[in-house]
Backbone as CSV, one residue per row, in Angstrom:
resi,resn,N_x,N_y,N_z,CA_x,CA_y,CA_z,C_x,C_y,C_z
1,MET,-86.630,58.036,-49.359,-85.332,58.145,-48.301,-84.552,56.649,-48.019
2,GLY,-83.526,56.726,-48.498,-82.959,55.271,-48.478,-82.100,55.249,-46.996
3,ASN,-81.862,53.956,-46.993,-81.299,53.384,-45.547,-79.896,54.285,-45.621
4,PRO,-79.547,54.575,-44.172,-78.047,55.114,-44.293,-76.910,53.884,-44.575
5,VAL,-75.946,54.440,-44.929,-74.992,53.305,-45.237,-74.289,53.125,-43.885
6,THR,-73.978,51.845,-43.854,-73.138,51.495,-42.237,-72.258,50.409,-42.843
7,TYR,-71.148,50.553,-42.227,-69.759,49.770,-42.528,-69.388,48.788,-41.243
8,THR,-69.000,47.454,-41.379,-68.026,46.984,-40.440,-66.814,47.660,-40.106
9,GLU,-66.224,47.488,-39.144,-64.949,48.111,-39.254,-63.871,47.508,-40.105
10,GLN,-64.009,46.213,-40.350,-63.163,45.560,-41.418,-63.579,46.289,-42.769
11,GLU,-64.670,46.328,-43.309,-65.185,46.692,-44.270,-64.753,48.220,-44.451
12,LEU,-65.104,49.092,-43.413,-64.497,50.393,-43.379,-62.906,50.591,-43.717
13,VAL,-62.078,49.687,-43.094,-60.750,49.786,-42.940,-60.256,49.649,-44.458
14,ALA,-60.899,48.337,-45.204,-60.649,47.805,-46.509,-60.982,49.079,-47.459
15,LEU,-61.865,49.850,-47.263,-62.512,50.627,-48.168,-61.462,52.087,-48.080
16,LEU,-61.100,52.421,-46.786,-60.136,53.598,-46.676,-58.724,53.111,-47.316
17,LYS,-58.254,51.616,-47.007,-56.953,51.416,-47.548,-57.114,51.681,-49.081
18,ALA,-58.207,51.174,-49.958,-58.684,51.314,-51.131,-58.589,52.947,-51.770
19,LYS,-58.529,53.682,-50.764,-58.877,55.429,-51.099,-60.204,55.679,-51.480
20,ASP,-61.197,54.909,-51.131,-62.586,55.212,-51.375,-62.913,56.462,-50.550
21,ASP,-63.646,57.496,-51.398,-63.938,58.729,-50.935,-65.038,58.648,-49.904
22,SER,-65.743,57.920,-50.308,-67.167,57.863,-49.513,-66.928,57.254,-48.153
23,SER,-65.941,56.153,-48.025,-65.835,55.797,-46.732,-64.997,56.894,-46.005
24,PHE,-64.115,57.677,-46.385,-63.664,58.676,-45.669,-64.523,59.438,-45.291
25,SER,-65.699,60.033,-46.164,-66.699,60.891,-45.559,-67.372,60.277,-44.483
26,TYR,-67.395,59.004,-44.667,-68.188,58.407,-43.514,-67.624,58.206,-42.148
27,LEU,-66.429,58.014,-42.360,-65.229,57.942,-41.126,-65.282,59.500,-40.487
28,TYR,-65.301,60.723,-41.217,-65.106,61.897,-40.809,-66.596,61.871,-40.027
29,ASP,-67.700,61.845,-40.426,-69.056,62.065,-40.076,-69.352,61.226,-38.784
30,HIS,-68.766,60.263,-38.761,-69.011,59.346,-37.375,-67.976,59.572,-36.267
31,TYR,-66.774,59.831,-36.846,-65.707,60.206,-35.701,-65.277,61.607,-35.327
32,SER,-65.458,62.437,-35.998,-65.033,63.749,-36.104,-65.305,64.452,-34.855
33,GLY,-66.369,64.090,-34.318,-66.969,64.799,-32.836,-66.218,64.378,-31.801
34,ALA,-66.170,62.735,-31.420,-65.401,62.342,-30.566,-63.873,62.551,-30.851
35,LEU,-63.393,62.635,-31.740,-61.755,62.924,-31.895,-61.670,64.396,-31.860
36,TYR,-62.511,65.475,-31.777,-62.408,66.852,-31.819,-62.390,67.056,-30.188
37,SER,-63.352,66.177,-29.296,-63.526,66.612,-28.009,-61.978,66.016,-27.436
38,ILE,-61.587,65.081,-27.722,-60.285,64.678,-27.194,-59.007,65.517,-27.654
39,ILE,-59.125,66.093,-28.716,-58.158,67.330,-29.368,-58.242,68.417,-28.518
40,LEU,-59.393,68.823,-28.144,-59.751,69.981,-27.307,-59.408,70.100,-25.990
41,GLN,-59.483,68.696,-25.469,-58.736,68.778,-24.147,-57.214,68.776,-23.936
42,ILE,-56.881,68.625,-24.993,-55.393,68.881,-25.011,-54.844,70.450,-25.587
43,VAL,-55.481,70.578,-26.789,-55.049,72.000,-27.372,-55.731,73.112,-26.657
44,VAL,-56.681,73.125,-26.358,-57.446,74.156,-25.613,-58.224,75.100,-26.554
45,ASP,-57.559,75.792,-27.480,-58.006,76.609,-28.249,-58.533,76.106,-29.327
46,GLN,-59.992,76.530,-29.442,-60.993,76.103,-30.389,-60.563,76.088,-31.922
47,GLN,-60.106,77.159,-32.253,-59.358,77.146,-33.606,-58.396,76.174,-34.085
48,MET,-57.501,76.385,-33.223,-56.319,75.524,-33.259,-56.629,73.832,-33.239
49,ALA,-57.578,73.496,-32.482,-58.116,72.421,-32.078,-59.011,71.991,-33.511
50,SER,-59.636,72.857,-34.072,-60.155,72.480,-35.712,-59.116,72.447,-36.376
51,ASP,-58.151,73.048,-36.601,-57.105,72.937,-37.612,-56.282,71.738,-37.211
52,THR,-56.126,71.061,-36.130,-55.572,69.937,-35.818,-56.388,68.926,-36.249
53,LEU,-57.915,68.691,-35.779,-58.766,67.896,-36.299,-58.558,67.452,-37.669
54,GLN,-58.638,68.787,-38.534,-58.282,68.435,-39.964,-56.956,67.669,-40.333
55,GLU,-56.039,68.036,-39.658,-54.862,67.409,-39.738,-54.745,65.905,-39.552
56,VAL,-55.312,65.660,-38.477,-55.747,64.282,-38.009,-56.082,63.469,-39.272
57,PHE,-56.991,64.008,-39.640,-57.852,63.239,-40.674,-56.918,63.086,-42.248
58,VAL,-56.320,64.521,-42.334,-55.203,63.896,-43.183,-54.333,63.119,-43.301
59,ASN,-53.835,62.682,-41.918,-52.813,61.838,-41.484,-53.483,60.448,-41.294
60,ILE,-54.954,60.391,-41.090,-55.399,58.926,-41.275,-55.432,58.694,-42.513
61,TRP,-56.074,59.521,-43.643,-56.282,59.094,-44.912,-54.715,58.782,-45.578
62,LYS,-53.586,59.572,-45.138,-52.116,59.298,-45.606,-51.737,57.915,-44.966
63,LYS,-51.969,57.734,-43.839,-51.401,56.576,-42.725,-52.154,55.463,-42.573
64,ILE,-53.228,55.219,-43.383,-54.269,54.103,-43.097,-53.643,52.968,-43.295
65,GLU,-52.442,52.755,-44.193,-51.820,51.281,-44.361,-51.206,50.872,-43.048
66,SER,-50.831,51.871,-42.314,-49.938,51.578,-41.186,-50.830,50.989,-39.762
67,TYR,-52.107,51.023,-40.131,-53.239,50.602,-39.180,-53.184,49.011,-39.283
68,ASP,-53.064,48.334,-38.082,-52.905,47.080,-38.177,-54.048,46.544,-37.294
69,SER,-55.140,45.743,-37.474,-56.257,45.447,-36.711,-55.997,44.447,-35.685
70,SER,-54.977,43.733,-35.883,-54.217,42.635,-34.746,-53.992,43.702,-33.507
71,LYS,-53.659,44.829,-33.529,-52.917,45.825,-32.517,-54.164,46.425,-31.918
72,GLY,-55.428,46.237,-32.107,-56.279,47.110,-31.759,-57.501,47.666,-32.720
73,ARG,-58.369,48.384,-32.257,-59.375,48.681,-33.017,-58.994,50.045,-33.707
74,LEU,-59.833,50.293,-34.797,-59.566,51.217,-35.561,-59.919,52.871,-35.030
75,PHE,-60.778,52.880,-33.859,-61.007,54.062,-33.146,-59.931,54.340,-32.190
76,THR,-59.329,53.152,-31.701,-58.165,53.405,-30.629,-56.909,53.759,-31.309
77,TRP,-56.750,53.409,-32.822,-55.229,54.068,-33.554,-55.676,55.358,-33.740
78,MET,-57.013,55.717,-34.464,-57.156,56.972,-34.874,-57.066,58.081,-33.240
79,LEU,-57.317,57.681,-32.370,-57.523,58.326,-30.920,-55.959,58.486,-30.898
80,ASN,-54.907,57.512,-30.833,-53.672,57.892,-30.888,-52.992,58.911,-31.818
81,VAL,-53.516,58.680,-33.046,-53.182,59.727,-33.974,-53.600,61.187,-33.583
82,ALA,-54.709,61.323,-33.384,-55.358,62.338,-32.701,-54.459,63.042,-31.311
83,ARG,-54.241,62.353,-30.641,-53.434,62.536,-29.380,-52.054,63.014,-29.647
84,ASN,-51.499,62.343,-30.428,-50.039,62.518,-30.745,-49.849,63.737,-31.664
85,LEU,-50.823,64.193,-32.389,-50.831,65.208,-33.303,-51.266,66.569,-32.348
86,SER,-52.006,66.048,-31.502,-52.522,67.393,-30.508,-51.326,67.851,-29.578
87,ILE,-50.369,66.687,-29.369,-49.414,67.156,-28.310,-48.354,67.830,-29.131
88,ASP,-48.275,67.500,-30.572,-47.161,68.335,-31.293,-47.703,69.344,-31.384
89,THR,-49.039,69.892,-31.691,-49.635,71.121,-31.695,-49.082,71.956,-30.583
90,VAL,-49.469,71.308,-29.394,-49.179,72.339,-28.376,-47.590,72.439,-28.151
91,ARG,-46.787,71.762,-28.406,-45.569,71.869,-28.434,-44.908,72.777,-29.320
92,SER,-45.604,72.901,-30.732,-45.101,73.830,-31.555,-44.867,75.349,-31.035
93,ARG,-44.010,75.808,-31.881,-43.620,77.301,-31.575,-45.083,78.165,-31.936
94,ALA,-45.518,77.865,-33.006,-46.881,78.633,-33.389,-47.896,78.682,-32.216
95,TYR,-48.097,77.477,-31.434,-49.016,77.331,-30.507,-48.655,77.724,-29.213
96,GLN,-47.256,77.857,-29.038,-46.666,78.628,-27.701,-46.909,80.134,-27.819
97,ASN,-46.525,80.488,-29.018,-46.599,81.923,-29.328,-47.812,82.463,-29.114
98,ASN,-48.855,81.677,-29.721,-50.262,81.996,-29.581,-50.795,82.406,-27.999
99,ARG,-50.490,81.136,-27.192,-50.873,80.849,-25.853,-49.834,81.654,-25.005
100,LYS,-48.646,82.142,-25.440,-47.640,82.680,-24.199,-48.282,83.931,-23.470
101,ASN,-48.722,84.911,-24.294,-49.158,86.054,-23.662,-50.235,86.153,-23.210
102,GLN,-51.472,84.983,-23.323,-52.806,85.021,-22.645,-52.809,84.811,-21.346
103,ASP,-53.984,85.265,-20.640,-53.777,85.254,-19.137,-54.531,83.689,-19.269
104,LEU,-54.273,83.082,-17.679,-54.841,82.048,-17.475,-56.336,81.978,-17.538
105,THR,-56.814,80.879,-17.863,-58.086,80.881,-18.447,-59.014,80.196,-17.306
106,ASP,-59.901,80.300,-17.165,-60.970,79.586,-16.163,-60.771,77.993,-16.306
107,SER,-60.927,77.645,-17.475,-60.865,76.301,-18.015,-59.695,75.609,-17.750
108,SER,-58.624,76.223,-17.518,-57.130,75.823,-16.829,-57.378,75.272,-15.668
109,TYR,-58.075,76.143,-14.901,-58.479,75.831,-13.433,-59.374,74.546,-13.285
110,ASP,-60.142,74.758,-13.918,-61.309,73.783,-14.056,-60.615,72.522,-14.201
111,LYS,-59.945,72.135,-15.454,-59.586,70.960,-15.575,-58.034,70.487,-14.560
112,ALA,-57.548,71.231,-13.908,-56.396,71.058,-13.217,-57.023,71.215,-11.514
113,GLY,-57.811,71.865,-11.075,-58.140,71.936,-9.831,-58.353,70.649,-9.137
114,ALA,-58.948,69.808,-9.497,-59.271,68.634,-8.972,-58.225,67.758,-8.956
115,GLY,-57.058,67.700,-9.562,-56.313,66.883,-9.541,-54.981,67.366,-8.615
116,ILE,-55.135,68.489,-8.317,-54.226,69.143,-7.479,-54.273,68.762,-6.102
117,GLN,-55.489,68.662,-5.562,-55.663,68.254,-4.020,-57.412,67.967,-4.048
118,PRO,-57.539,66.659,-3.725,-58.847,66.310,-3.967,-59.718,67.255,-3.124
119,GLY,-60.917,67.690,-3.744,-61.797,68.402,-3.106,-61.656,70.295,-3.264
120,LEU,-60.435,70.458,-3.758,-59.969,71.546,-3.851,-60.868,72.284,-4.902
121,ASP,-61.594,73.316,-4.802,-62.476,73.920,-5.926,-61.692,74.747,-6.995
122,SER,-62.017,74.632,-7.990,-61.161,75.669,-9.136,-61.253,77.229,-8.647
123,ILE,-62.088,77.563,-7.799,-61.934,79.046,-7.647,-61.047,79.301,-6.746
124,GLY,-60.750,78.428,-5.407,-59.788,78.606,-4.592,-58.415,78.548,-5.432
125,LEU,-58.307,77.690,-6.350,-56.890,77.401,-6.900,-56.756,78.679,-7.709
126,LYS,-57.612,79.208,-8.421,-57.300,80.170,-9.275,-56.909,81.517,-8.339
127,LYS,-57.766,81.730,-7.107,-57.372,82.825,-6.232,-55.930,82.694,-5.712
128,ALA,-55.657,81.548,-5.301,-54.082,81.114,-5.169,-53.248,81.593,-5.813
129,VAL,-53.461,81.004,-7.246,-52.398,81.428,-8.326,-52.160,82.753,-8.669
130,GLU,-53.600,83.522,-8.266,-53.616,84.971,-8.774,-52.720,85.488,-7.721
131,LYS,-52.497,85.206,-6.229,-51.486,85.821,-5.408,-50.125,85.711,-5.706
132,LEU,-49.635,84.790,-6.676,-48.507,84.617,-6.908,-47.930,85.751,-7.670
133,LYS,-46.532,86.206,-7.760,-45.819,87.185,-8.568,-46.275,87.001,-10.090
134,THR,-46.139,87.827,-10.707,-46.387,87.709,-12.114,-45.431,86.679,-12.735
135,GLU,-44.199,86.786,-12.545,-43.143,85.719,-12.948,-43.408,84.400,-12.673
136,HIS,-43.753,84.153,-11.251,-44.258,82.603,-10.946,-45.417,82.226,-11.735
137,ARG,-46.498,83.000,-11.737,-47.640,82.727,-12.276,-47.599,82.374,-13.652
138,VAL,-46.947,82.933,-14.462,-46.643,82.493,-15.639,-46.002,81.355,-15.922
139,LEU,-44.935,81.023,-14.946,-44.248,79.728,-15.057,-45.060,78.508,-14.473
140,ILE,-45.960,78.711,-13.476,-47.058,77.964,-13.096,-47.847,77.386,-14.229
141,ASP,-48.485,78.392,-14.822,-49.400,78.303,-16.136,-48.586,77.485,-17.142
142,LEU,-47.436,77.619,-17.519,-46.889,77.050,-18.472,-46.627,75.418,-18.095
143,ALA,-46.264,75.285,-16.984,-45.780,73.735,-16.628,-46.939,73.129,-16.101
144,TYR,-48.011,73.580,-15.496,-48.859,72.511,-14.817,-50.285,73.001,-15.470
145,PHE,-50.447,74.083,-16.297,-51.774,74.097,-16.808,-51.574,73.815,-18.455
146,LYS,-50.372,73.891,-18.788,-50.215,73.759,-20.244,-49.255,72.743,-20.633
147,GLY,-48.665,72.190,-19.598,-47.916,71.129,-19.843,-46.350,71.058,-20.518
148,TYR,-45.773,72.170,-20.312,-44.520,72.459,-20.990,-43.529,71.811,-19.666
149,THR,-42.380,71.191,-20.415,-41.371,70.943,-19.642,-40.488,72.145,-18.972
150,HIS,-39.688,71.964,-18.236,-38.759,73.208,-17.714,-37.961,73.365,-18.763
151,GLU,-37.418,72.453,-19.423,-36.826,73.057,-20.566,-37.291,73.927,-21.585
152,GLU,-38.448,73.537,-21.865,-39.360,74.097,-23.066,-39.753,75.579,-22.174
153,ILE,-40.093,75.782,-21.083,-40.432,76.916,-20.592,-39.011,77.846,-20.419
154,ALA,-37.795,77.456,-20.124,-36.685,78.261,-20.121,-36.460,78.743,-21.507
155,GLU,-36.683,77.917,-22.863,-36.245,78.569,-24.126,-37.499,79.491,-24.414
156,ALA,-38.894,79.062,-24.301,-39.791,80.003,-24.481,-39.596,81.398,-23.720
157,GLU,-39.347,81.426,-22.542,-39.274,82.691,-21.644,-37.731,83.274,-21.690
158,GLN,-37.123,82.648,-22.478,-35.756,82.888,-22.320,-35.046,83.432,-21.214
159,LEU,-34.774,82.147,-20.315,-34.459,82.349,-19.054,-33.668,81.164,-18.481
160,PRO,-32.548,81.189,-17.779,-31.824,79.986,-17.627,-32.702,78.943,-16.844
161,LEU,-32.214,77.761,-17.313,-32.908,76.464,-16.691,-32.985,76.278,-15.344
162,GLY,-31.990,76.724,-14.601,-31.971,76.889,-13.148,-32.911,77.766,-12.612
163,THR,-32.996,79.040,-13.127,-34.086,80.286,-12.870,-35.372,79.610,-12.898
164,VAL,-35.616,78.917,-13.963,-37.138,78.290,-14.270,-37.639,77.178,-13.032
165,LYS,-36.538,76.458,-12.809,-36.808,75.424,-11.695,-36.840,76.256,-10.417
166,THR,-35.748,77.154,-10.036,-36.109,77.627,-8.761,-37.306,78.463,-8.411
167,ARG,-37.847,79.324,-9.781,-39.022,80.071,-9.594,-40.172,79.184,-9.415
168,ILE,-40.230,77.857,-10.091,-41.457,77.067,-9.969,-41.587,76.529,-8.670
169,ARG,-40.392,76.168,-8.290,-40.298,75.495,-6.689,-40.729,76.702,-5.699
170,SER,-40.371,77.783,-5.978,-40.787,78.926,-5.050,-42.435,79.133,-5.064
171,ALA,-42.702,79.121,-6.296,-44.090,79.279,-6.480,-45.076,78.199,-5.964
172,LEU,-44.758,77.071,-6.041,-45.234,75.704,-5.357,-45.473,76.010,-3.926
173,ILE,-44.351,76.184,-3.326,-44.100,76.532,-1.866,-45.070,77.492,-1.193
174,GLN,-45.073,78.513,-2.369,-46.274,79.754,-1.749,-47.933,79.117,-1.912
175,LEU,-48.071,78.463,-2.972,-49.220,77.805,-3.595,-49.842,76.913,-2.316
176,ARG,-48.838,76.097,-1.583,-49.054,75.273,-0.772,-49.249,76.097,0.610
177,ALA,-48.761,77.104,0.745,-49.090,77.945,2.148,-50.476,78.657,1.864
178,TYR,-50.762,79.070,0.478,-51.989,79.716,0.322,-53.032,78.516,0.181
179,LEU,-52.923,77.465,-0.158,-54.004,76.348,0.010,-54.282,75.656,1.436
180,LYS,-53.471,75.783,2.306,-53.821,75.512,3.659,-54.925,75.705,4.040
């Protein structure tokens, strides 16, 4: 059993720029787990996160020439590629259509609960959101748990922008009352 191959960051970048297949395999083996966990925090859907991870590595392979070590570490650059592609995935029509008709998930509340009010448990948030009218609950889900802009929600739900803003404001007022 031989010693496992290791590269310095400089060696790895040089080999990747030379389109060396073994260096790409090394990169995938050593970084895919970390990048997948970052992607999954943004994309949430496991299958789409896996697809996004594959696309991230294709982009890294194709765009490695644009990496500049003077601007930061390789992992930081790859993290930005993954983050940007994840955001693009979430904003894509295919992702929106896939997520549009799904109910709010417990994981959405787990991620968002602590950010809304310190000490607020995710169960209390879930119960409060469930009290909202369906038309309000859907908009809160899209805006606060899935990161859509008001304009994107208006387009996705085929509603006037003013209606979206009014309903979200009304829902937030109701949530504040429920959470007191």
